[in-house]
DNA sequence: AGAGTTATATCAAACTTCGATGTAAATCGT
DNA sequence: ACGATTTACATCGAAGTTTGATATAACTCT
């Protein structure tokens, strides 16, 4: 289908990402944490303190489910809730040091696994891979704009 | 930290992938399908007919949960179960045409979303992205070896 | 053939998610 | 500044999911 070599085969790229993710996402988490939990921790880690309602937008959970998930995470000491000084109805959620620790340690595990894969690449492939960090960050940034 | 420009910052790359995935994974699925369901459909699509036990290895579910999930998917017409001719205890699972349709249509949605992002890239960045498909497939293949 | 193992099913208990609805705080229109 | 509306989160009970323990039947090995 491509008219010349550099043409971007988007469906092929999508498949490649999907396939790699099937491997990349699955970590044998030591503590048994659900997908929902991990997603909330990831979002809070990257976004910083935010409201329950703001989380409803990114997580694929309805508000009552989030209320109860966050209550549980608070009991477990992974998340703190404090009143929003700007709005008496709202609550600001953030990660505790222990919550941060989980996100960071999963990140470290992924980095280590990636390292083991990269060992098997050629010199040239490794050099090529180095450029993708910028590119992926660029795409993520664009996604944030396009969606928002 | 990098000693020269082409050095591979693995932690940075991991973060970039994690960040992009947070966007890429989340599709507002039309039918309300759980993460577990989607993962099973994806695995069956790529791997072809397989046993329940084989699925237990890739999905992060225990066998009883898979038995009941698969029973539900069979009721909904997304998966078929037939006895394994080689082993009377075992069951071979595969996708129905409708199950295949769901996987393909989610793939198509992702491709379309990716297309909207890529529009915003420069000519040069698009060319760079084209090489990423090969490289990701290569990494996935290596992962299959390293794990297996 | 009998002992051990493997593939899946069943069960009840624990947990998650949902839709509907409640309560209190903020905002809007007059 | 008042009441009406809207927004943020909590609560509730019902429906759905996941789990560990255990059952059953089919394979394997000697």
mmCIF file of C-alpha atoms (C1' of nucleotides) in Angstrom:
data_model
loop_
_atom_site.group_PDB
_atom_site.id
_atom_site.type_symbol
_atom_site.label_atom_id
_atom_site.label_comp_id
_atom_site.label_asym_id
_atom_site.label_seq_id
_atom_site.Cartn_x
_atom_site.Cartn_y
_atom_site.Cartn_z
ATOM 1 C CA UNK A 1 0.000 0.000 0.000
ATOM 2 C CA UNK A 2 2.860 2.393 0.752
ATOM 3 C CA UNK A 3 3.833 4.473 -2.236
ATOM 4 C CA UNK A 4 7.428 4.827 -1.127
ATOM 5 C CA UNK A 5 9.592 3.348 1.637
ATOM 6 C CA UNK A 6 9.220 6.153 4.178
ATOM 7 C CA UNK A 7 5.449 6.196 3.985
ATOM 8 C CA UNK A 8 3.878 5.797 7.367
ATOM 9 C CA UNK A 9 1.841 2.616 7.727
ATOM 10 C CA UNK A 10 -0.377 3.717 10.601
ATOM 11 C CA UNK A 11 -2.271 0.457 10.990
ATOM 12 C CA UNK A 12 1.046 -1.378 11.136
ATOM 13 C CA UNK A 13 2.395 1.051 13.700
ATOM 14 C CA UNK A 14 -0.772 0.673 15.780
ATOM 15 C CA UNK A 15 -0.367 -3.114 15.725
ATOM 16 C CA UNK A 16 3.270 -2.813 16.720
ATOM 17 C CA UNK A 17 2.368 -0.604 19.683
ATOM 18 C CA UNK A 18 -0.500 -2.899 20.702
ATOM 19 C CA UNK A 19 1.757 -5.928 20.515
ATOM 20 C CA UNK A 20 4.569 -4.348 22.470
ATOM 21 C CA UNK A 21 2.153 -3.063 25.097
ATOM 22 C CA UNK A 22 0.732 -6.524 25.677
ATOM 23 C CA UNK A 23 4.210 -7.345 26.947
ATOM 24 C CA UNK A 24 5.128 -3.989 28.463
ATOM 25 C CA UNK A 25 1.985 -3.492 30.547
ATOM 26 C CA UNK A 26 1.988 -6.843 32.293
ATOM 27 C CA UNK A 27 4.078 -6.669 35.394
ATOM 28 C CA UNK A 28 3.770 -9.352 38.016
ATOM 29 C CA UNK A 29 2.982 -6.792 40.730
ATOM 30 C CA UNK A 30 4.123 -7.891 44.125
ATOM 31 C CA UNK A 31 1.187 -6.378 45.988
ATOM 32 C CA UNK A 32 -2.027 -7.375 44.228
ATOM 33 C CA UNK A 33 -3.168 -4.072 42.759
ATOM 34 C CA UNK A 34 -6.022 -3.819 40.274
ATOM 35 C CA UNK A 35 -5.790 -2.080 36.934
ATOM 36 C CA UNK A 36 -8.034 0.698 38.299
ATOM 37 C CA UNK A 37 -5.771 1.213 41.292
ATOM 38 C CA UNK A 38 -2.626 1.360 39.201
ATOM 39 C CA UNK A 39 -4.194 3.770 36.778
ATOM 40 C CA UNK A 40 -5.248 6.118 39.597
ATOM 41 C CA UNK A 41 -1.767 5.990 41.139
ATOM 42 C CA UNK A 42 -0.176 6.696 37.747
ATOM 43 C CA UNK A 43 -2.480 9.631 37.080
ATOM 44 C CA UNK A 44 -1.936 11.187 40.512
ATOM 45 C CA UNK A 45 1.811 10.720 40.184
ATOM 46 C CA UNK A 46 1.986 12.562 36.876
ATOM 47 C CA UNK A 47 -0.724 15.136 37.388
ATOM 48 C CA UNK A 48 -0.157 15.983 41.042
ATOM 49 C CA UNK A 49 -2.959 16.766 43.531
ATOM 50 C CA UNK A 50 -6.367 16.690 41.889
ATOM 51 C CA UNK A 51 -10.078 16.387 42.592
ATOM 52 C CA UNK A 52 -12.147 13.257 42.526
ATOM 53 C CA UNK A 53 -14.171 14.654 39.652
ATOM 54 C CA UNK A 54 -11.061 15.399 37.629
ATOM 55 C CA UNK A 55 -10.068 11.762 38.047
ATOM 56 C CA UNK A 56 -13.442 10.618 36.728
ATOM 57 C CA UNK A 57 -12.444 12.146 33.421
ATOM 58 C CA UNK A 58 -9.227 10.173 32.990
ATOM 59 C CA UNK A 59 -10.097 6.916 34.758
ATOM 60 C CA UNK A 60 -12.791 4.828 33.192
ATOM 61 C CA UNK A 61 -14.814 4.649 36.373
ATOM 62 C CA UNK A 62 -17.992 6.365 37.514
ATOM 63 C CA UNK A 63 -17.823 8.697 40.468
ATOM 64 C CA UNK A 64 -19.205 6.281 43.105
ATOM 65 C CA UNK A 65 -16.644 3.658 42.138
ATOM 66 C CA UNK A 66 -13.870 6.235 42.443
ATOM 67 C CA UNK A 67 -15.131 7.409 45.822
ATOM 68 C CA UNK A 68 -14.915 3.887 47.130
ATOM 69 C CA UNK A 69 -11.605 3.093 45.437
ATOM 70 C CA UNK A 70 -10.039 6.256 46.861
ATOM 71 C CA UNK A 71 -11.470 5.460 50.297
ATOM 72 C CA UNK A 72 -9.765 2.099 50.121
ATOM 73 C CA UNK A 73 -6.477 3.589 48.922
ATOM 74 C CA UNK A 74 -6.630 6.052 51.808
ATOM 75 C CA UNK A 75 -7.164 3.198 54.280
ATOM 76 C CA UNK A 76 -4.165 1.426 52.744
ATOM 77 C CA UNK A 77 -2.040 4.544 53.075
ATOM 78 C CA UNK A 78 -1.386 5.124 49.371
ATOM 79 C CA UNK A 79 -3.441 8.296 48.910
ATOM 80 C CA UNK A 80 -4.332 11.306 51.060
ATOM 81 C CA UNK A 81 -7.524 13.355 50.897
ATOM 82 C CA UNK A 82 -7.681 16.935 52.095
ATOM 83 C CA UNK A 83 -10.371 19.580 51.615
ATOM 84 C CA UNK A 84 -9.853 21.930 48.676
ATOM 85 C CA UNK A 85 -9.290 25.389 50.216
ATOM 86 C CA UNK A 86 -10.871 26.987 47.118
ATOM 87 C CA UNK A 87 -14.089 24.938 47.186
ATOM 88 C CA UNK A 88 -15.727 23.514 50.280
ATOM 89 C CA UNK A 89 -17.433 20.701 48.380
ATOM 90 C CA UNK A 90 -14.273 19.371 46.804
ATOM 91 C CA UNK A 91 -11.472 17.124 47.995
ATOM 92 C CA UNK A 92 -7.865 17.170 46.817
ATOM 93 C CA UNK A 93 -6.244 13.803 46.337
ATOM 94 C CA UNK A 94 -2.517 13.141 46.345
ATOM 95 C CA UNK A 95 -0.126 10.256 46.706
ATOM 96 C CA UNK A 96 1.518 9.435 50.016
ATOM 97 C CA UNK A 97 5.236 8.589 49.947
ATOM 98 C CA UNK A 98 4.179 4.950 49.877
ATOM 99 C CA UNK A 99 1.900 5.606 46.896
ATOM 100 C CA UNK A 100 4.775 7.344 45.127
ATOM 101 C CA UNK A 101 7.008 4.417 45.958
ATOM 102 C CA UNK A 102 4.713 1.976 44.167
ATOM 103 C CA UNK A 103 4.618 4.051 40.991
ATOM 104 C CA UNK A 104 8.375 4.524 41.016
ATOM 105 C CA UNK A 105 9.110 0.893 41.682
ATOM 106 C CA UNK A 106 6.888 -0.242 38.825
ATOM 107 C CA UNK A 107 8.665 2.269 36.628
ATOM 108 C CA UNK A 108 12.009 0.842 37.730
ATOM 109 C CA UNK A 109 10.834 -2.695 36.976
ATOM 110 C CA UNK A 110 9.793 -1.680 33.466
ATOM 111 C CA UNK A 111 13.085 0.072 32.904
ATOM 112 C CA UNK A 112 14.941 -3.060 33.973
ATOM 113 C CA UNK A 113 12.884 -5.263 31.676
ATOM 114 C CA UNK A 114 13.422 -2.876 28.796
ATOM 115 C CA UNK A 115 17.151 -2.985 29.505
ATOM 116 C CA UNK A 116 17.141 -6.752 29.138
ATOM 117 C CA UNK A 117 15.459 -6.463 25.734
ATOM 118 C CA UNK A 118 17.703 -3.712 24.493
ATOM 119 C CA UNK A 119 20.771 -5.846 25.147
ATOM 120 C CA UNK A 120 19.693 -7.981 22.211
ATOM 121 C CA UNK A 121 19.517 -5.057 19.781
ATOM 122 C CA UNK A 122 22.289 -4.174 17.390
ATOM 123 C CA UNK A 123 24.374 -1.040 17.912
ATOM 124 C CA UNK A 124 22.472 0.621 15.103
ATOM 125 C CA UNK A 125 19.046 -0.290 16.475
ATOM 126 C CA UNK A 126 19.987 1.054 19.890
ATOM 127 C CA UNK A 127 20.992 4.321 18.331
ATOM 128 C CA UNK A 128 17.669 4.488 16.547
ATOM 129 C CA UNK A 129 15.751 3.734 19.731
ATOM 130 C CA UNK A 130 17.421 6.674 21.471
ATOM 131 C CA UNK A 131 15.449 9.064 19.269
ATOM 132 C CA UNK A 132 12.036 7.725 20.166
ATOM 133 C CA UNK A 133 11.799 9.205 23.614
ATOM 134 C CA UNK A 134 11.500 12.717 22.183
ATOM 135 C CA UNK A 135 9.078 11.593 19.534
ATOM 136 C CA UNK A 136 6.776 9.739 21.915
ATOM 137 C CA UNK A 137 6.738 12.668 24.313
ATOM 138 C CA UNK A 138 5.857 14.904 21.408
ATOM 139 C CA UNK A 139 2.928 12.633 20.465
ATOM 140 C CA UNK A 140 1.689 12.551 24.054
ATOM 141 C CA UNK A 141 1.847 16.325 24.204
ATOM 142 C CA UNK A 142 -0.090 16.596 20.938
ATOM 143 C CA UNK A 143 -2.653 14.111 22.277
ATOM 144 C CA UNK A 144 -3.206 16.274 25.343
ATOM 145 C CA UNK A 145 -3.907 19.257 23.061
ATOM 146 C CA UNK A 146 -6.083 17.427 20.555
ATOM 147 C CA UNK A 147 -8.229 15.859 23.292
ATOM 148 C CA UNK A 148 -8.436 18.858 25.605
ATOM 149 C CA UNK B 1 23.468 12.033 32.583
ATOM 150 C CA UNK B 2 24.087 10.815 29.042
ATOM 151 C CA UNK B 3 27.729 10.750 28.128
ATOM 152 C CA UNK B 4 27.044 11.444 24.475
ATOM 153 C CA UNK B 5 23.962 12.333 22.414
ATOM 154 C CA UNK B 6 23.108 8.822 21.172
ATOM 155 C CA UNK B 7 23.213 7.280 24.627
ATOM 156 C CA UNK B 8 20.060 5.440 25.459
ATOM 157 C CA UNK B 9 18.184 6.874 28.448
ATOM 158 C CA UNK B 10 16.129 3.812 29.329
ATOM 159 C CA UNK B 11 14.271 5.361 32.257
ATOM 160 C CA UNK B 12 13.318 8.292 30.045
ATOM 161 C CA UNK B 13 12.146 5.995 27.294
ATOM 162 C CA UNK B 14 10.119 3.970 29.783
ATOM 163 C CA UNK B 15 8.422 7.159 31.021
ATOM 164 C CA UNK B 16 7.690 8.207 27.463
ATOM 165 C CA UNK B 17 6.080 4.861 26.686
ATOM 166 C CA UNK B 18 4.105 4.912 29.939
ATOM 167 C CA UNK B 19 2.877 8.417 29.225
ATOM 168 C CA UNK B 20 1.891 7.688 25.666
ATOM 169 C CA UNK B 21 0.125 4.496 26.705
ATOM 170 C CA UNK B 22 -1.994 6.327 29.254
ATOM 171 C CA UNK B 23 -3.476 8.069 26.225
ATOM 172 C CA UNK B 24 -3.281 5.241 23.719
ATOM 173 C CA UNK B 25 -4.935 2.551 25.835
ATOM 174 C CA UNK B 26 -8.021 4.492 26.797
ATOM 175 C CA UNK B 27 -10.677 4.065 24.184
ATOM 176 C CA UNK B 28 -14.254 4.964 24.985
ATOM 177 C CA UNK B 29 -15.492 1.481 24.054
ATOM 178 C CA UNK B 30 -18.992 1.488 22.647
ATOM 179 C CA UNK B 31 -20.036 -1.797 24.239
ATOM 180 C CA UNK B 32 -19.012 -1.741 27.871
ATOM 181 C CA UNK B 33 -16.213 -4.281 27.922
ATOM 182 C CA UNK B 34 -13.935 -4.730 30.912
ATOM 183 C CA UNK B 35 -10.167 -4.634 30.768
ATOM 184 C CA UNK B 36 -10.106 -8.407 31.362
ATOM 185 C CA UNK B 37 -12.473 -9.034 28.480
ATOM 186 C CA UNK B 38 -10.525 -6.857 26.073
ATOM 187 C CA UNK B 39 -7.261 -8.478 27.050
ATOM 188 C CA UNK B 40 -8.674 -11.970 26.432
ATOM 189 C CA UNK B 41 -10.057 -10.935 23.044
ATOM 190 C CA UNK B 42 -6.717 -9.382 22.102
ATOM 191 C CA UNK B 43 -4.768 -12.484 23.126
ATOM 192 C CA UNK B 44 -7.079 -14.865 21.279
ATOM 193 C CA UNK B 45 -6.947 -12.673 18.199
ATOM 194 C CA UNK B 46 -3.168 -12.687 18.045
ATOM 195 C CA UNK B 47 -2.448 -16.157 19.318
ATOM 196 C CA UNK B 48 -5.306 -18.079 17.694
ATOM 197 C CA UNK B 49 -7.171 -20.978 19.337
ATOM 198 C CA UNK B 50 -5.804 -21.790 22.754
ATOM 199 C CA UNK B 51 -6.609 -23.493 26.027
ATOM 200 C CA UNK B 52 -8.001 -21.949 29.135
ATOM 201 C CA UNK B 53 -4.820 -22.760 31.009
ATOM 202 C CA UNK B 54 -2.672 -21.127 28.366
ATOM 203 C CA UNK B 55 -4.743 -17.980 28.841
ATOM 204 C CA UNK B 56 -4.150 -18.078 32.592
ATOM 205 C CA UNK B 57 -0.486 -17.449 31.832
ATOM 206 C CA UNK B 58 -0.996 -14.248 29.823
ATOM 207 C CA UNK B 59 -4.086 -12.787 31.496
ATOM 208 C CA UNK B 60 -3.688 -11.704 35.069
ATOM 209 C CA UNK B 61 -6.611 -13.798 36.269
ATOM 210 C CA UNK B 62 -6.845 -17.057 38.160
ATOM 211 C CA UNK B 63 -8.355 -20.055 36.434
ATOM 212 C CA UNK B 64 -11.827 -19.879 38.042
ATOM 213 C CA UNK B 65 -12.170 -16.227 37.006
ATOM 214 C CA UNK B 66 -11.216 -17.147 33.445
ATOM 215 C CA UNK B 67 -13.681 -20.021 33.378
ATOM 216 C CA UNK B 68 -16.479 -17.672 34.311
ATOM 217 C CA UNK B 69 -15.317 -14.861 32.033
ATOM 218 C CA UNK B 70 -15.088 -17.238 29.081
ATOM 219 C CA UNK B 71 -18.518 -18.665 29.901
ATOM 220 C CA UNK B 72 -19.911 -15.151 29.751
ATOM 221 C CA UNK B 73 -18.121 -14.362 26.489
ATOM 222 C CA UNK B 74 -19.537 -17.561 25.024
ATOM 223 C CA UNK B 75 -23.059 -16.552 26.077
ATOM 224 C CA UNK B 76 -22.488 -13.172 24.431
ATOM 225 C CA UNK B 77 -21.314 -14.803 21.226
ATOM 226 C CA UNK B 78 -17.735 -13.457 21.234
ATOM 227 C CA UNK B 79 -15.892 -16.690 21.926
ATOM 228 C CA UNK B 80 -16.411 -20.373 21.060
ATOM 229 C CA UNK B 81 -15.357 -23.345 23.132
ATOM 230 C CA UNK B 82 -14.747 -26.753 21.598
ATOM 231 C CA UNK B 83 -13.159 -29.865 23.046
ATOM 232 C CA UNK B 84 -9.460 -30.274 22.296
ATOM 233 C CA UNK B 85 -9.217 -33.370 20.073
ATOM 234 C CA UNK B 86 -5.777 -34.108 21.526
ATOM 235 C CA UNK B 87 -6.813 -33.955 25.176
ATOM 236 C CA UNK B 88 -10.235 -34.807 26.536
ATOM 237 C CA UNK B 89 -9.850 -32.590 29.596
ATOM 238 C CA UNK B 90 -9.005 -29.462 27.669
ATOM 239 C CA UNK B 91 -11.064 -26.896 25.818
ATOM 240 C CA UNK B 92 -9.948 -24.856 22.820
ATOM 241 C CA UNK B 93 -11.078 -21.242 22.794
ATOM 242 C CA UNK B 94 -11.334 -19.073 19.727
ATOM 243 C CA UNK B 95 -12.980 -15.835 18.672
ATOM 244 C CA UNK B 96 -16.260 -15.804 16.789
ATOM 245 C CA UNK B 97 -16.550 -13.432 13.821
ATOM 246 C CA UNK B 98 -18.206 -10.995 16.214
ATOM 247 C CA UNK B 99 -15.284 -11.326 18.628
ATOM 248 C CA UNK B 100 -12.858 -10.683 15.786
ATOM 249 C CA UNK B 101 -14.936 -7.691 14.774
ATOM 250 C CA UNK B 102 -14.514 -6.074 18.181
ATOM 251 C CA UNK B 103 -10.733 -6.457 18.145
ATOM 252 C CA UNK B 104 -10.490 -5.121 14.607
ATOM 253 C CA UNK B 105 -12.742 -2.202 15.258
ATOM 254 C CA UNK B 106 -10.781 -1.143 18.312
ATOM 255 C CA UNK B 107 -7.628 -1.430 16.235
ATOM 256 C CA UNK B 108 -9.218 0.773 13.589
ATOM 257 C CA UNK B 109 -10.217 3.346 16.231
ATOM 258 C CA UNK B 110 -6.661 3.491 17.521
ATOM 259 C CA UNK B 111 -5.274 3.844 14.029
ATOM 260 C CA UNK B 112 -7.654 6.738 13.409
ATOM 261 C CA UNK B 113 -6.670 8.467 16.638
ATOM 262 C CA UNK B 114 -3.000 7.980 15.832
ATOM 263 C CA UNK B 115 -3.623 9.495 12.405
ATOM 264 C CA UNK B 116 -5.026 12.636 14.010
ATOM 265 C CA UNK B 117 -1.886 12.968 16.141
ATOM 266 C CA UNK B 118 0.528 12.314 13.317
ATOM 267 C CA UNK B 119 -0.988 15.141 11.277
ATOM 268 C CA UNK B 120 0.636 17.527 13.718
ATOM 269 C CA UNK B 121 4.132 16.102 13.245
ATOM 270 C CA UNK B 122 6.690 17.585 10.915
ATOM 271 C CA UNK B 123 7.715 15.771 7.745
ATOM 272 C CA UNK B 124 10.939 14.772 9.413
ATOM 273 C CA UNK B 125 9.272 13.434 12.555
ATOM 274 C CA UNK B 126 6.876 11.345 10.468
ATOM 275 C CA UNK B 127 9.804 9.784 8.662
ATOM 276 C CA UNK B 128 11.417 8.957 11.980
ATOM 277 C CA UNK B 129 8.184 7.426 13.274
ATOM 278 C CA UNK B 130 8.033 5.077 10.293
ATOM 279 C CA UNK B 131 11.133 3.293 11.542
ATOM 280 C CA UNK B 132 9.592 2.743 14.923
ATOM 281 C CA UNK B 133 7.235 0.018 13.659
ATOM 282 C CA UNK B 134 10.087 -2.321 12.751
ATOM 283 C CA UNK B 135 11.900 -1.599 15.954
ATOM 284 C CA UNK B 136 8.892 -2.206 18.193
ATOM 285 C CA UNK B 137 8.137 -5.479 16.443
ATOM 286 C CA UNK B 138 11.715 -6.459 16.950
ATOM 287 C CA UNK B 139 11.501 -5.692 20.678
ATOM 288 C CA UNK B 140 8.262 -7.645 21.006
ATOM 289 C CA UNK B 141 9.849 -10.619 19.304
ATOM 290 C CA UNK B 142 12.850 -10.435 21.610
ATOM 291 C CA UNK B 143 10.500 -10.192 24.600
ATOM 292 C CA UNK B 144 8.751 -13.393 23.524
ATOM 293 C CA UNK B 145 12.126 -15.160 23.447
ATOM 294 C CA UNK B 146 13.487 -13.719 26.668
ATOM 295 C CA UNK B 147 10.310 -14.547 28.599
ATOM 296 C CA UNK B 148 9.563 -17.914 27.039
ATOM 297 C "C1'" DA C 1 -3.839 -51.090 36.737
ATOM 298 C "C1'" DG C 2 -2.815 -47.651 40.366
ATOM 299 C "C1'" DA C 3 -0.537 -43.321 41.748
ATOM 300 C "C1'" DG C 4 0.270 -39.037 40.601
ATOM 301 C "C1'" DT C 5 -0.641 -35.008 37.686
ATOM 302 C "C1'" DT C 6 -3.134 -31.807 34.775
ATOM 303 C "C1'" DA C 7 -7.344 -29.277 32.742
ATOM 304 C "C1'" DT C 8 -11.351 -27.389 33.796
ATOM 305 C "C1'" DA C 9 -15.661 -26.701 36.751
ATOM 306 C "C1'" DT C 10 -18.128 -25.495 40.919
ATOM 307 C "C1'" DC C 11 -18.930 -23.057 45.137
ATOM 308 C "C1'" DA C 12 -19.328 -19.421 48.601
ATOM 309 C "C1'" DA C 13 -17.081 -15.325 50.264
ATOM 310 C "C1'" DA C 14 -14.864 -10.923 49.331
ATOM 311 C "C1'" DC C 15 -14.490 -7.195 46.483
ATOM 312 C "C1'" DT C 16 -15.784 -3.839 42.542
ATOM 313 C "C1'" DT C 17 -18.751 -1.302 39.924
ATOM 314 C "C1'" DC C 18 -23.063 0.706 38.841
ATOM 315 C "C1'" DG C 19 -27.415 3.638 38.711
ATOM 316 C "C1'" DA C 20 -30.245 6.234 41.641
ATOM 317 C "C1'" DT C 21 -30.465 9.375 45.007
ATOM 318 C "C1'" DG C 22 -28.891 12.407 49.127
ATOM 319 C "C1'" DT C 23 -26.470 16.446 51.107
ATOM 320 C "C1'" DA C 24 -23.984 20.391 51.252
ATOM 321 C "C1'" DA C 25 -21.454 24.140 49.001
ATOM 322 C "C1'" DA C 26 -21.051 27.223 45.089
ATOM 323 C "C1'" DT C 27 -23.021 30.068 41.365
ATOM 324 C "C1'" DC C 28 -26.495 32.484 38.872
ATOM 325 C "C1'" DG C 29 -30.325 35.666 37.946
ATOM 326 C "C1'" DT C 30 -32.964 38.853 39.645
ATOM 327 C "C1'" DA D 1 -29.223 39.085 49.362
ATOM 328 C "C1'" DC D 2 -32.692 35.450 47.962
ATOM 329 C "C1'" DG D 3 -34.174 31.276 46.085
ATOM 330 C "C1'" DA D 4 -33.285 28.284 42.101
ATOM 331 C "C1'" DT D 5 -29.943 25.735 39.829
ATOM 332 C "C1'" DT D 6 -25.760 23.376 39.451
ATOM 333 C "C1'" DT D 7 -21.705 21.037 41.056
ATOM 334 C "C1'" DA D 8 -18.811 17.920 44.176
ATOM 335 C "C1'" DC D 9 -18.839 14.152 46.633
ATOM 336 C "C1'" DA D 10 -21.136 10.363 49.668
ATOM 337 C "C1'" DT D 11 -24.314 6.621 50.449
ATOM 338 C "C1'" DC D 12 -27.061 2.719 49.241
ATOM 339 C "C1'" DG D 13 -28.463 -1.697 47.390
ATOM 340 C "C1'" DA D 14 -28.134 -4.555 43.371
ATOM 341 C "C1'" DA D 15 -25.405 -6.699 39.768
ATOM 342 C "C1'" DG D 16 -21.118 -8.405 38.301
ATOM 343 C "C1'" DT D 17 -16.136 -10.105 39.050
ATOM 344 C "C1'" DT D 18 -12.414 -12.402 41.296
ATOM 345 C "C1'" DT D 19 -10.590 -15.484 44.608
ATOM 346 C "C1'" DG D 20 -9.096 -19.773 47.319
ATOM 347 C "C1'" DA D 21 -10.547 -24.272 48.261
ATOM 348 C "C1'" DT D 22 -12.099 -28.209 46.449
ATOM 349 C "C1'" DA D 23 -14.284 -31.594 42.942
ATOM 350 C "C1'" DT D 24 -14.165 -34.336 38.781
ATOM 351 C "C1'" DA D 25 -12.600 -36.326 34.897
ATOM 352 C "C1'" DA D 26 -8.865 -37.296 31.632
ATOM 353 C "C1'" DC D 27 -4.179 -37.976 30.845
ATOM 354 C "C1'" DT D 28 0.839 -40.012 32.075
ATOM 355 C "C1'" DC D 29 4.066 -42.952 33.934
ATOM 356 C "C1'" DT D 30 5.686 -47.024 35.813
#
